[in-house]
Coordinates of N, CA, C and O in Angstrom, one line a residue:
M1 N -74.9 -7.5 -112.0 CA -73.5 -7.5 -112.3 C -72.8 -8.7 -111.7 O -71.9 -9.2 -112.3
I2 N -73.3 -9.2 -110.6 CA -72.7 -10.4 -110.0 C -72.9 -11.5 -110.9 O -72.0 -12.4 -111.0
S3 N -74.0 -11.6 -111.5 CA -74.3 -12.8 -112.4 C -73.6 -12.6 -113.8 O -73.5 -13.6 -114.5
G4 N -73.2 -11.4 -114.1 CA -72.6 -11.2 -115.4 C -73.6 -10.8 -116.5 O -73.2 -10.6 -117.7
L5 N -74.8 -10.6 -116.1 CA -75.8 -10.2 -117.1 C -75.7 -8.7 -117.4 O -76.2 -8.3 -118.5
Q6 N -75.0 -7.9 -116.6 CA -74.7 -6.5 -116.8 C -73.2 -6.3 -116.5 O -72.7 -6.9 -115.6
K7 N -72.6 -5.4 -117.3 CA -71.2 -5.1 -117.1 C -71.2 -3.9 -116.1 O -71.9 -3.0 -116.2
P8 N -70.2 -4.0 -115.1 CA -70.1 -2.9 -114.2 C -69.4 -1.7 -114.9 O -68.7 -1.8 -115.9
T9 N -69.8 -0.5 -114.5 CA -69.2 0.7 -115.0 C -67.9 1.1 -114.4 O -67.1 1.9 -114.9
G10 N -67.6 0.4 -113.3 CA -66.3 0.6 -112.6 C -66.1 -0.5 -111.6 O -67.0 -1.2 -111.2
G11 N -64.9 -0.6 -111.1 CA -64.6 -1.6 -110.1 C -64.4 -3.0 -110.6 O -64.5 -3.2 -111.8
K12 N -64.3 -3.9 -109.7 CA -64.1 -5.4 -110.1 C -65.0 -6.2 -109.2 O -65.4 -5.8 -108.1
I13 N -65.3 -7.4 -109.7 CA -66.2 -8.4 -109.0 C -65.3 -9.6 -108.7 O -64.8 -10.2 -109.6
F14 N -65.2 -9.9 -107.4 CA -64.4 -11.1 -107.0 C -65.3 -12.1 -106.3 O -66.3 -11.8 -105.6
F15 N -65.1 -13.4 -106.7 CA -65.6 -14.5 -105.9 C -64.5 -15.1 -105.2 O -63.6 -15.8 -105.8
G16 N -64.4 -14.8 -103.9 CA -63.2 -15.2 -103.1 C -62.0 -14.4 -103.7 O -62.0 -13.2 -103.8
E17 N -61.0 -15.1 -104.1 CA -59.8 -14.5 -104.7 C -59.9 -14.4 -106.2 O -59.0 -13.8 -106.8
D18 N -60.9 -14.9 -106.8 CA -61.0 -14.9 -108.3 C -61.7 -13.7 -108.8 O -62.9 -13.4 -108.5
D19 N -61.1 -13.0 -109.7 CA -61.7 -11.8 -110.4 C -62.6 -12.4 -111.5 O -62.1 -13.0 -112.5
V20 N -63.9 -12.2 -111.4 CA -64.8 -12.7 -112.4 C -65.4 -11.6 -113.2 O -66.3 -11.8 -114.0
T21 N -64.9 -10.4 -113.1 CA -65.4 -9.2 -113.8 C -65.7 -9.4 -115.3 O -66.7 -9.0 -115.8
E22 N -64.7 -10.0 -115.9 CA -64.8 -10.1 -117.4 C -65.3 -11.5 -117.8 O -65.5 -11.7 -119.0
L23 N -65.6 -12.4 -116.9 CA -66.2 -13.7 -117.3 C -67.6 -13.6 -117.7 O -68.4 -12.8 -117.1
S24 N -68.0 -14.4 -118.6 CA -69.4 -14.5 -119.1 C -70.2 -15.1 -118.0 O -69.7 -15.8 -117.1
T25 N -71.5 -15.0 -118.0 CA -72.4 -15.6 -117.0 C -72.2 -17.1 -116.9 O -72.1 -17.6 -115.8
E26 N -72.1 -17.8 -118.0 CA -72.0 -19.2 -117.9 C -70.6 -19.7 -117.4 O -70.5 -20.8 -117.0
N27 N -69.7 -18.8 -117.4 CA -68.3 -19.2 -116.9 C -68.1 -18.7 -115.4 O -67.0 -18.9 -114.9
R28 N -69.1 -18.2 -114.8 CA -68.9 -17.7 -113.4 C -69.2 -18.8 -112.4 O -69.0 -18.6 -111.2
G29 N -69.9 -19.8 -112.8 CA -70.3 -20.9 -111.9 C -71.4 -20.4 -110.9 O -71.4 -20.7 -109.8
I30 N -72.4 -19.8 -111.5 CA -73.5 -19.2 -110.8 C -74.8 -20.0 -111.1 O -75.0 -20.3 -112.3
G31 N -75.6 -20.4 -110.1 CA -76.9 -20.9 -110.3 C -77.9 -19.7 -110.1 O -77.9 -19.1 -109.1
L32 N -78.6 -19.4 -111.2 CA -79.6 -18.3 -111.1 C -81.0 -18.8 -111.0 O -81.4 -19.7 -111.7
V33 N -81.7 -18.1 -110.1 CA -83.2 -18.4 -109.9 C -83.9 -17.0 -109.9 O -83.6 -16.2 -109.0
F34 N -84.8 -16.8 -110.9 CA -85.5 -15.6 -111.0 C -86.9 -15.8 -110.5 O -87.4 -16.9 -110.3
Q35 N -87.7 -14.7 -110.4 CA -89.1 -14.9 -109.9 C -90.0 -15.4 -111.0 O -91.1 -15.9 -110.7
N36 N -89.6 -15.5 -112.3 CA -90.5 -15.9 -113.3 C -90.3 -17.3 -113.8 O -90.6 -17.6 -115.0
Y37 N -89.7 -18.2 -113.0 CA -89.6 -19.6 -113.2 C -88.5 -20.0 -114.2 O -87.8 -20.9 -114.0
A38 N -88.4 -19.3 -115.3 CA -87.3 -19.5 -116.3 C -87.2 -21.0 -116.7 O -86.2 -21.6 -116.7
L39 N -88.4 -21.6 -117.1 CA -88.4 -23.0 -117.5 C -88.7 -23.0 -119.0 O -89.3 -22.0 -119.6
Y40 N -88.3 -24.0 -119.7 CA -88.5 -24.2 -121.1 C -89.9 -24.9 -121.3 O -90.0 -26.1 -121.0
P41 N -90.9 -24.2 -121.7 CA -92.3 -24.8 -121.8 C -92.4 -25.9 -122.7 O -93.3 -26.8 -122.5
H42 N -91.6 -26.0 -123.8 CA -91.7 -27.1 -124.8 C -90.9 -28.3 -124.3 O -91.1 -29.4 -125.0
L43 N -90.2 -28.3 -123.2 CA -89.4 -29.4 -122.7 C -90.2 -30.1 -121.5 O -90.9 -29.3 -120.8
T44 N -90.0 -31.3 -121.3 CA -90.6 -32.0 -120.1 C -89.9 -31.5 -118.9 O -88.8 -30.9 -118.9
V45 N -90.5 -31.8 -117.7 CA -89.8 -31.5 -116.5 C -88.5 -32.1 -116.4 O -87.5 -31.5 -116.0
F46 N -88.4 -33.4 -116.8 CA -87.1 -34.1 -116.8 C -86.1 -33.4 -117.7 O -84.9 -33.1 -117.3
E47 N -86.5 -33.0 -118.9 CA -85.6 -32.3 -119.8 C -85.1 -31.0 -119.3 O -84.0 -30.6 -119.5
N48 N -86.0 -30.3 -118.6 CA -85.7 -29.0 -118.0 C -84.6 -29.2 -117.0 O -83.6 -28.5 -116.9
M49 N -84.8 -30.2 -116.1 CA -83.9 -30.5 -115.0 C -82.5 -30.9 -115.6 O -81.5 -30.6 -115.0
A50 N -82.5 -31.7 -116.6 CA -81.3 -32.2 -117.2 C -80.5 -31.2 -118.1 O -79.4 -31.4 -118.3
F51 N -81.2 -30.1 -118.5 CA -80.6 -29.2 -119.4 C -79.2 -28.7 -119.1 O -78.3 -28.9 -119.9
S52 N -79.0 -28.1 -117.9 CA -77.7 -27.6 -117.5 C -76.7 -28.7 -117.3 O -75.5 -28.5 -117.6
L53 N -77.1 -29.8 -116.8 CA -76.2 -30.9 -116.7 C -75.7 -31.4 -118.0 O -74.5 -31.7 -118.2
R54 N -76.6 -31.5 -119.0 CA -76.2 -31.9 -120.3 C -75.2 -30.9 -121.0 O -74.3 -31.2 -121.7
L55 N -75.5 -29.6 -120.7 CA -74.6 -28.6 -121.3 C -73.2 -28.7 -120.7 O -72.2 -28.4 -121.4
K56 N -73.1 -29.2 -119.5 CA -71.8 -29.5 -118.9 C -71.2 -30.9 -119.2 O -70.2 -31.3 -118.6
K57 N -71.9 -31.5 -120.2 CA -71.4 -32.8 -120.7 C -71.4 -33.9 -119.6 O -70.5 -34.8 -119.6
T58 N -72.3 -33.8 -118.7 CA -72.5 -34.8 -117.6 C -72.9 -36.2 -118.3 O -73.8 -36.2 -119.1
P59 N -72.3 -37.3 -117.9 CA -72.7 -38.6 -118.4 C -74.2 -38.8 -118.2 O -74.7 -38.5 -117.1
Q60 N -74.8 -39.5 -119.2 CA -76.3 -39.7 -119.2 C -76.8 -40.4 -117.9 O -77.8 -40.1 -117.3
D61 N -76.0 -41.4 -117.4 CA -76.5 -42.2 -116.2 C -76.4 -41.3 -115.0 O -77.3 -41.3 -114.1
E62 N -75.4 -40.3 -114.9 CA -75.4 -39.4 -113.8 C -76.5 -38.4 -113.9 O -77.0 -38.0 -112.9
V63 N -76.8 -37.9 -115.2 CA -77.9 -37.0 -115.4 C -79.2 -37.6 -114.8 O -79.9 -37.0 -114.0
Y64 N -79.5 -38.9 -115.2 CA -80.7 -39.6 -114.8 C -80.7 -39.7 -113.2 O -81.7 -39.4 -112.6
E65 N -79.6 -40.0 -112.7 CA -79.5 -40.2 -111.2 C -79.8 -38.9 -110.5 O -80.6 -38.9 -109.5
K66 N -79.1 -37.8 -110.9 CA -79.3 -36.5 -110.3 C -80.7 -36.0 -110.4 O -81.3 -35.4 -109.5
V67 N -81.2 -36.1 -111.6 CA -82.6 -35.6 -111.9 C -83.6 -36.3 -111.1 O -84.5 -35.7 -110.5
T68 N -83.6 -37.6 -111.1 CA -84.6 -38.4 -110.3 C -84.5 -38.2 -108.8 O -85.5 -38.1 -108.1
A69 N -83.2 -38.1 -108.3 CA -83.0 -37.8 -106.9 C -83.6 -36.4 -106.5 O -84.3 -36.3 -105.5
A70 N -83.4 -35.4 -107.4 CA -83.9 -34.1 -107.1 C -85.4 -34.1 -107.2 O -86.1 -33.4 -106.4
A71 N -86.0 -34.8 -108.2 CA -87.5 -34.9 -108.3 C -88.1 -35.5 -107.1 O -89.2 -35.1 -106.7
E72 N -87.4 -36.5 -106.5 CA -87.9 -37.1 -105.3 C -87.9 -36.1 -104.1 O -88.9 -36.1 -103.3
I73 N -86.9 -35.2 -104.0 CA -86.9 -34.2 -103.0 C -88.2 -33.3 -103.1 O -88.8 -33.0 -102.0
L74 N -88.5 -33.0 -104.3 CA -89.7 -32.1 -104.5 C -91.0 -32.9 -104.5 O -92.1 -32.3 -104.4
G75 N -90.9 -34.2 -104.6 CA -92.2 -35.0 -104.7 C -92.9 -34.9 -106.0 O -94.1 -34.8 -106.1
I76 N -92.1 -34.7 -107.1 CA -92.7 -34.5 -108.4 C -92.3 -35.6 -109.4 O -92.3 -35.3 -110.6
T77 N -91.9 -36.7 -108.9 CA -91.5 -37.8 -109.9 C -92.5 -38.1 -110.9 O -92.2 -38.5 -112.0
E78 N -93.8 -38.1 -110.5 CA -94.8 -38.4 -111.5 C -95.0 -37.3 -112.5 O -95.7 -37.6 -113.5
Y79 N -94.4 -36.2 -112.4 CA -94.5 -35.1 -113.4 C -93.3 -35.1 -114.4 O -93.2 -34.2 -115.3
L80 N -92.3 -35.9 -114.2 CA -91.1 -35.9 -115.0 C -91.3 -35.9 -116.5 O -90.6 -35.4 -117.3
T81 N -92.4 -36.6 -116.9 CA -92.7 -36.8 -118.4 C -93.6 -35.7 -118.9 O -93.9 -35.7 -120.0
R82 N -94.1 -34.9 -118.0 CA -95.0 -33.8 -118.3 C -94.3 -32.5 -118.6 O -93.2 -32.3 -118.2
K83 N -95.0 -31.5 -119.1 CA -94.5 -30.2 -119.4 C -94.6 -29.4 -118.1 O -95.5 -29.7 -117.2
P84 N -93.9 -28.3 -117.9 CA -93.9 -27.5 -116.7 C -95.3 -27.0 -116.3 O -95.6 -26.8 -115.2
R85 N -96.1 -26.8 -117.3 CA -97.5 -26.2 -117.0 C -98.3 -27.1 -116.1 O -99.3 -26.7 -115.5
A86 N -97.9 -28.4 -116.0 CA -98.6 -29.4 -115.1 C -98.3 -29.1 -113.7 O -98.9 -29.7 -112.8
L87 N -97.3 -28.3 -113.4 CA -96.9 -28.0 -112.0 C -97.5 -26.8 -111.5 O -97.8 -25.9 -112.2
S88 N -97.6 -26.7 -110.2 CA -98.1 -25.5 -109.6 C -97.0 -24.4 -109.6 O -95.9 -24.8 -109.8
G89 N -97.4 -23.2 -109.3 CA -96.4 -22.1 -109.3 C -95.2 -22.4 -108.3 O -94.1 -22.2 -108.6
G90 N -95.6 -22.9 -107.1 CA -94.6 -23.2 -106.1 C -93.7 -24.4 -106.5 O -92.5 -24.4 -106.3
Q91 N -94.3 -25.4 -107.2 CA -93.5 -26.5 -107.7 C -92.6 -26.0 -108.8 O -91.4 -26.5 -108.9
R92 N -93.0 -25.1 -109.7 CA -92.2 -24.6 -110.7 C -91.0 -23.9 -110.1 O -89.9 -24.0 -110.6
Q93 N -91.3 -23.1 -109.1 CA -90.2 -22.3 -108.6 C -89.2 -23.2 -107.8 O -88.0 -23.0 -107.9
A94 N -89.7 -24.2 -107.1 CA -88.8 -25.1 -106.4 C -88.0 -25.9 -107.5 O -86.8 -26.2 -107.3
L95 N -88.6 -26.2 -108.6 CA -87.9 -26.9 -109.7 C -86.8 -26.0 -110.2 O -85.7 -26.6 -110.4
T96 N -87.0 -24.8 -110.4 CA -85.9 -23.9 -110.9 C -84.8 -23.8 -109.9 O -83.6 -23.8 -110.3
L97 N -85.1 -23.8 -108.7 CA -84.1 -23.8 -107.6 C -83.3 -25.1 -107.6 O -82.1 -25.0 -107.6
L98 N -84.0 -26.2 -107.8 CA -83.2 -27.5 -107.9 C -82.4 -27.5 -109.1 O -81.2 -28.0 -109.1
M99 N -82.9 -27.0 -110.2 CA -82.1 -27.0 -111.5 C -80.8 -26.2 -111.3 O -79.8 -26.6 -111.7
A100 N -80.9 -25.1 -110.6 CA -79.8 -24.2 -110.4 C -78.8 -24.9 -109.5 O -77.6 -24.7 -109.7
S101 N -79.2 -25.7 -108.6 CA -78.3 -26.3 -107.6 C -77.7 -27.6 -108.1 O -76.7 -28.1 -107.6
L102 N -78.3 -28.2 -109.2 CA -77.8 -29.5 -109.7 C -76.4 -29.5 -110.2 O -75.6 -30.4 -110.1
V103 N -76.0 -28.3 -110.7 CA -74.6 -28.2 -111.3 C -73.6 -27.7 -110.2 O -72.5 -27.4 -110.6
K104 N -74.0 -27.7 -109.0 CA -73.1 -27.4 -107.9 C -72.4 -26.0 -108.1 O -71.2 -25.9 -108.3
P105 N -73.2 -24.9 -108.1 CA -72.6 -23.6 -108.4 C -71.7 -23.1 -107.3 O -71.8 -23.5 -106.1
K106 N -70.8 -22.2 -107.6 CA -70.0 -21.5 -106.6 C -70.9 -20.6 -105.8 O -70.6 -20.3 -104.7
L107 N -71.9 -20.0 -106.5 CA -72.8 -19.1 -105.9 C -74.2 -19.3 -106.4 O -74.4 -19.5 -107.6
L108 N -75.2 -19.4 -105.5 CA -76.6 -19.5 -105.9 C -77.2 -18.1 -105.7 O -77.2 -17.6 -104.6
L109 N -77.6 -17.5 -106.8 CA -78.2 -16.2 -106.8 C -79.7 -16.3 -107.0 O -80.2 -16.7 -108.0
L110 N -80.4 -15.9 -105.9 CA -81.9 -15.9 -105.9 C -82.4 -14.5 -106.0 O -82.3 -13.7 -105.1
D111 N -82.9 -14.2 -107.2 CA -83.4 -12.8 -107.5 C -84.9 -12.8 -107.3 O -85.7 -13.1 -108.2
E112 N -85.4 -12.4 -106.1 CA -86.8 -12.2 -105.8 C -87.5 -13.6 -106.2 O -88.6 -13.5 -106.7
H113 N -86.9 -14.7 -105.8 CA -87.5 -16.0 -106.3 C -88.8 -16.4 -105.6 O -89.4 -17.3 -106.1
T114 N -89.3 -15.6 -104.6 CA -90.6 -15.9 -104.1 C -91.6 -14.8 -104.3 O -92.7 -14.9 -103.8
A115 N -91.2 -13.8 -105.0 CA -92.0 -12.5 -105.1 C -93.4 -12.8 -105.8 O -94.3 -12.1 -105.5
A116 N -93.4 -13.7 -106.7 CA -94.6 -14.0 -107.5 C -95.5 -15.0 -106.9 O -96.6 -15.4 -107.4
L117 N -95.2 -15.5 -105.7 CA -95.9 -16.6 -105.0 C -96.8 -16.0 -103.9 O -96.4 -15.0 -103.2
D118 N -97.9 -16.7 -103.6 CA -98.7 -16.4 -102.4 C -97.8 -16.7 -101.2 O -96.9 -17.5 -101.2
P119 N -98.2 -16.1 -100.0 CA -97.3 -16.3 -98.8 C -97.1 -17.8 -98.4 O -96.0 -18.2 -98.0
K120 N -98.2 -18.6 -98.5 CA -98.1 -20.0 -98.1 C -97.1 -20.7 -99.0 O -96.2 -21.5 -98.5
T121 N -97.3 -20.5 -100.3 CA -96.4 -21.2 -101.3 C -95.0 -20.7 -101.1 O -94.0 -21.4 -101.2
A122 N -94.8 -19.3 -100.9 CA -93.5 -18.7 -100.8 C -92.8 -19.4 -99.6 O -91.6 -19.7 -99.6
A123 N -93.5 -19.6 -98.5 CA -92.9 -20.2 -97.3 C -92.4 -21.6 -97.6 O -91.3 -22.0 -97.2
K124 N -93.2 -22.4 -98.4 CA -92.7 -23.7 -98.8 C -91.5 -23.7 -99.6 O -90.6 -24.5 -99.5
V125 N -91.4 -22.7 -100.6 CA -90.3 -22.6 -101.5 C -89.1 -22.2 -100.6 O -87.9 -22.7 -100.9
L126 N -89.2 -21.3 -99.7 CA -88.1 -20.9 -98.8 C -87.6 -22.0 -98.0 O -86.4 -22.1 -97.8
E127 N -88.5 -22.9 -97.5 CA -88.1 -24.0 -96.7 C -87.3 -25.0 -97.6 O -86.2 -25.5 -97.2
T128 N -87.7 -25.2 -98.9 CA -87.0 -26.0 -99.8 C -85.7 -25.4 -100.1 O -84.6 -26.1 -100.2
T129 N -85.6 -24.1 -100.3 CA -84.4 -23.3 -100.5 C -83.4 -23.6 -99.4 O -82.2 -24.0 -99.6
Q130 N -83.9 -23.5 -98.2 CA -83.0 -23.7 -97.0 C -82.5 -25.1 -97.0 O -81.3 -25.3 -96.7
R131 N -83.3 -26.1 -97.3 CA -82.9 -27.5 -97.3 C -81.8 -27.7 -98.3 O -80.8 -28.4 -98.0
I132 N -82.0 -27.2 -99.5 CA -81.0 -27.4 -100.6 C -79.7 -26.7 -100.3 O -78.6 -27.2 -100.5
V133 N -79.8 -25.4 -99.8 CA -78.6 -24.7 -99.5 C -77.8 -25.4 -98.4 O -76.6 -25.5 -98.5
E134 N -78.5 -25.9 -97.4 CA -77.8 -26.6 -96.3 C -77.2 -27.9 -96.8 O -76.1 -28.2 -96.5
R135 N -78.0 -28.7 -97.5 CA -77.6 -30.0 -98.0 C -76.3 -29.9 -98.9 O -75.4 -30.6 -98.8
D136 N -76.3 -28.9 -99.8 CA -75.2 -28.7 -100.7 C -74.2 -27.7 -100.3 O -73.2 -27.5 -101.0
N137 N -74.4 -27.1 -99.1 CA -73.4 -26.2 -98.6 C -73.1 -25.1 -99.6 O -72.0 -24.8 -99.9
L138 N -74.2 -24.5 -100.1 CA -74.1 -23.4 -101.2 C -74.0 -22.0 -100.6 O -74.8 -21.7 -99.7
T139 N -73.1 -21.3 -101.1 CA -73.0 -19.8 -100.8 C -74.2 -19.2 -101.6 O -74.3 -19.5 -102.8
T140 N -75.0 -18.5 -100.9 CA -76.3 -18.0 -101.6 C -76.4 -16.5 -101.3 O -76.2 -16.0 -100.2
L141 N -76.8 -15.8 -102.4 CA -77.2 -14.4 -102.3 C -78.7 -14.3 -102.7 O -79.1 -14.6 -103.8
M142 N -79.5 -14.0 -101.7 CA -80.9 -13.8 -101.9 C -81.3 -12.4 -101.9 O -81.2 -11.7 -101.0
I143 N -81.8 -12.0 -103.1 CA -82.3 -10.6 -103.2 C -83.8 -10.6 -102.9 O -84.5 -11.4 -103.5
T144 N -84.2 -9.8 -102.0 CA -85.6 -9.8 -101.6 C -85.9 -8.4 -101.1 O -85.1 -7.7 -100.5
H145 N -87.2 -8.0 -101.2 CA -87.7 -6.8 -100.6 C -88.5 -7.2 -99.3 O -89.0 -6.4 -98.6
N146 N -88.6 -8.5 -99.0 CA -89.3 -9.0 -97.8 C -88.3 -9.1 -96.6 O -87.5 -10.1 -96.5
M147 N -88.4 -8.1 -95.8 CA -87.5 -8.1 -94.6 C -87.6 -9.3 -93.7 O -86.6 -9.8 -93.2
R148 N -88.8 -9.8 -93.6 CA -89.0 -11.0 -92.7 C -88.3 -12.2 -93.3 O -87.6 -12.9 -92.5
D149 N -88.3 -12.4 -94.6 CA -87.6 -13.5 -95.2 C -86.1 -13.3 -95.1 O -85.4 -14.3 -94.8
A150 N -85.6 -12.1 -95.3 CA -84.2 -11.8 -95.2 C -83.7 -12.1 -93.8 O -82.6 -12.8 -93.6
I151 N -84.4 -11.7 -92.8 CA -84.0 -12.0 -91.4 C -84.1 -13.5 -91.1 O -83.2 -14.0 -90.4
A152 N -85.2 -14.1 -91.5 CA -85.4 -15.5 -91.2 C -84.4 -16.5 -91.8 O -84.0 -17.5 -91.3
Y153 N -84.0 -16.2 -93.1 CA -83.2 -17.1 -93.9 C -81.8 -16.7 -94.1 O -81.0 -17.5 -94.6
G154 N -81.5 -15.5 -93.8 CA -80.1 -15.0 -94.0 C -79.2 -15.1 -92.8 O -79.7 -15.0 -91.6
N155 N -77.9 -15.2 -93.0 CA -77.0 -15.1 -91.8 C -76.2 -13.8 -91.9 O -75.4 -13.5 -91.0
R156 N -76.4 -13.1 -93.0 CA -75.8 -11.8 -93.1 C -76.8 -10.9 -93.9 O -77.3 -11.3 -95.0
L157 N -77.1 -9.8 -93.4 CA -78.2 -8.9 -94.0 C -77.5 -7.6 -94.4 O -76.9 -6.9 -93.6
I158 N -77.6 -7.3 -95.7 CA -77.1 -6.0 -96.2 C -78.3 -5.3 -96.9 O -79.0 -5.8 -97.7
M159 N -78.5 -4.0 -96.5 CA -79.5 -3.2 -97.2 C -78.8 -2.3 -98.1 O -77.8 -1.6 -97.7
M160 N -79.3 -2.2 -99.4 CA -78.6 -1.4 -100.4 C -79.6 -0.5 -101.0 O -80.8 -0.8 -101.1
Y161 N -79.1 0.6 -101.5 CA -79.9 1.6 -102.3 C -79.0 2.2 -103.3 O -77.9 2.7 -102.9
D162 N -79.4 2.2 -104.5 CA -78.7 2.8 -105.6 C -77.3 2.3 -105.7 O -76.3 3.1 -105.9
G163 N -77.1 1.0 -105.5 CA -75.8 0.4 -105.6 C -74.8 0.6 -104.5 O -73.7 0.2 -104.5
K164 N -75.3 1.2 -103.4 CA -74.5 1.4 -102.2 C -75.1 0.7 -101.0 O -76.3 0.7 -100.8
I165 N -74.2 0.2 -100.2 CA -74.6 -0.5 -98.9 C -74.9 0.6 -97.9 O -74.1 1.5 -97.6
L166 N -76.2 0.6 -97.5 CA -76.6 1.6 -96.4 C -76.4 1.0 -95.0 O -76.0 1.7 -94.1
I167 N -76.8 -0.3 -94.9 CA -76.7 -1.0 -93.6 C -76.2 -2.4 -93.8 O -76.6 -3.1 -94.6
D168 N -75.2 -2.7 -93.0 CA -74.7 -4.1 -92.9 C -74.9 -4.6 -91.5 O -74.2 -4.3 -90.6
V169 N -76.0 -5.3 -91.4 CA -76.5 -5.8 -90.0 C -75.5 -6.7 -89.4 O -75.3 -6.8 -88.2
S170 N -74.7 -7.5 -90.2 CA -73.7 -8.4 -89.6 C -72.5 -7.7 -89.0 O -71.8 -8.2 -88.2
G171 N -72.3 -6.4 -89.4 CA -71.2 -5.6 -88.8 C -69.9 -5.9 -89.5 O -68.9 -5.4 -89.1
E172 N -69.9 -6.6 -90.6 CA -68.7 -6.9 -91.3 C -68.3 -5.8 -92.3 O -69.1 -5.1 -92.7

């Protein structure tokens, strides 16, 4: 519901003071990262990274600059002309994370973004996540079943069940 992929049955959703309840997903200013990579297999890595920037009518020279800078962060510049299948699972997930952050979202929503990765790769992706979130000062909502990750990477921990907050560790 936060992302706009499902309509709430009641209540309203606010981002700060802004009521986004009726806004479509693309108009909420959210960067979404799912556990299944969400890459376009027929596009190159560069084209995947540039996709959302081009949708926002970003000038081509700025697209090139942002994509190449992001690729350097991941150490995947040599893969820019290849298809996503040339990347490892961890590289693909880090790529989707960078793609979501390139458009400077109001909220970065990470939905089990490390669930499909082995523990070592998940740790690398979480480190990349933390670097990007801190670098871009992104408000981030990380959905996870991994309590260790939630405690290590979150500054506010909320446990929910059936749409209700059971525990708010931050005390807010």
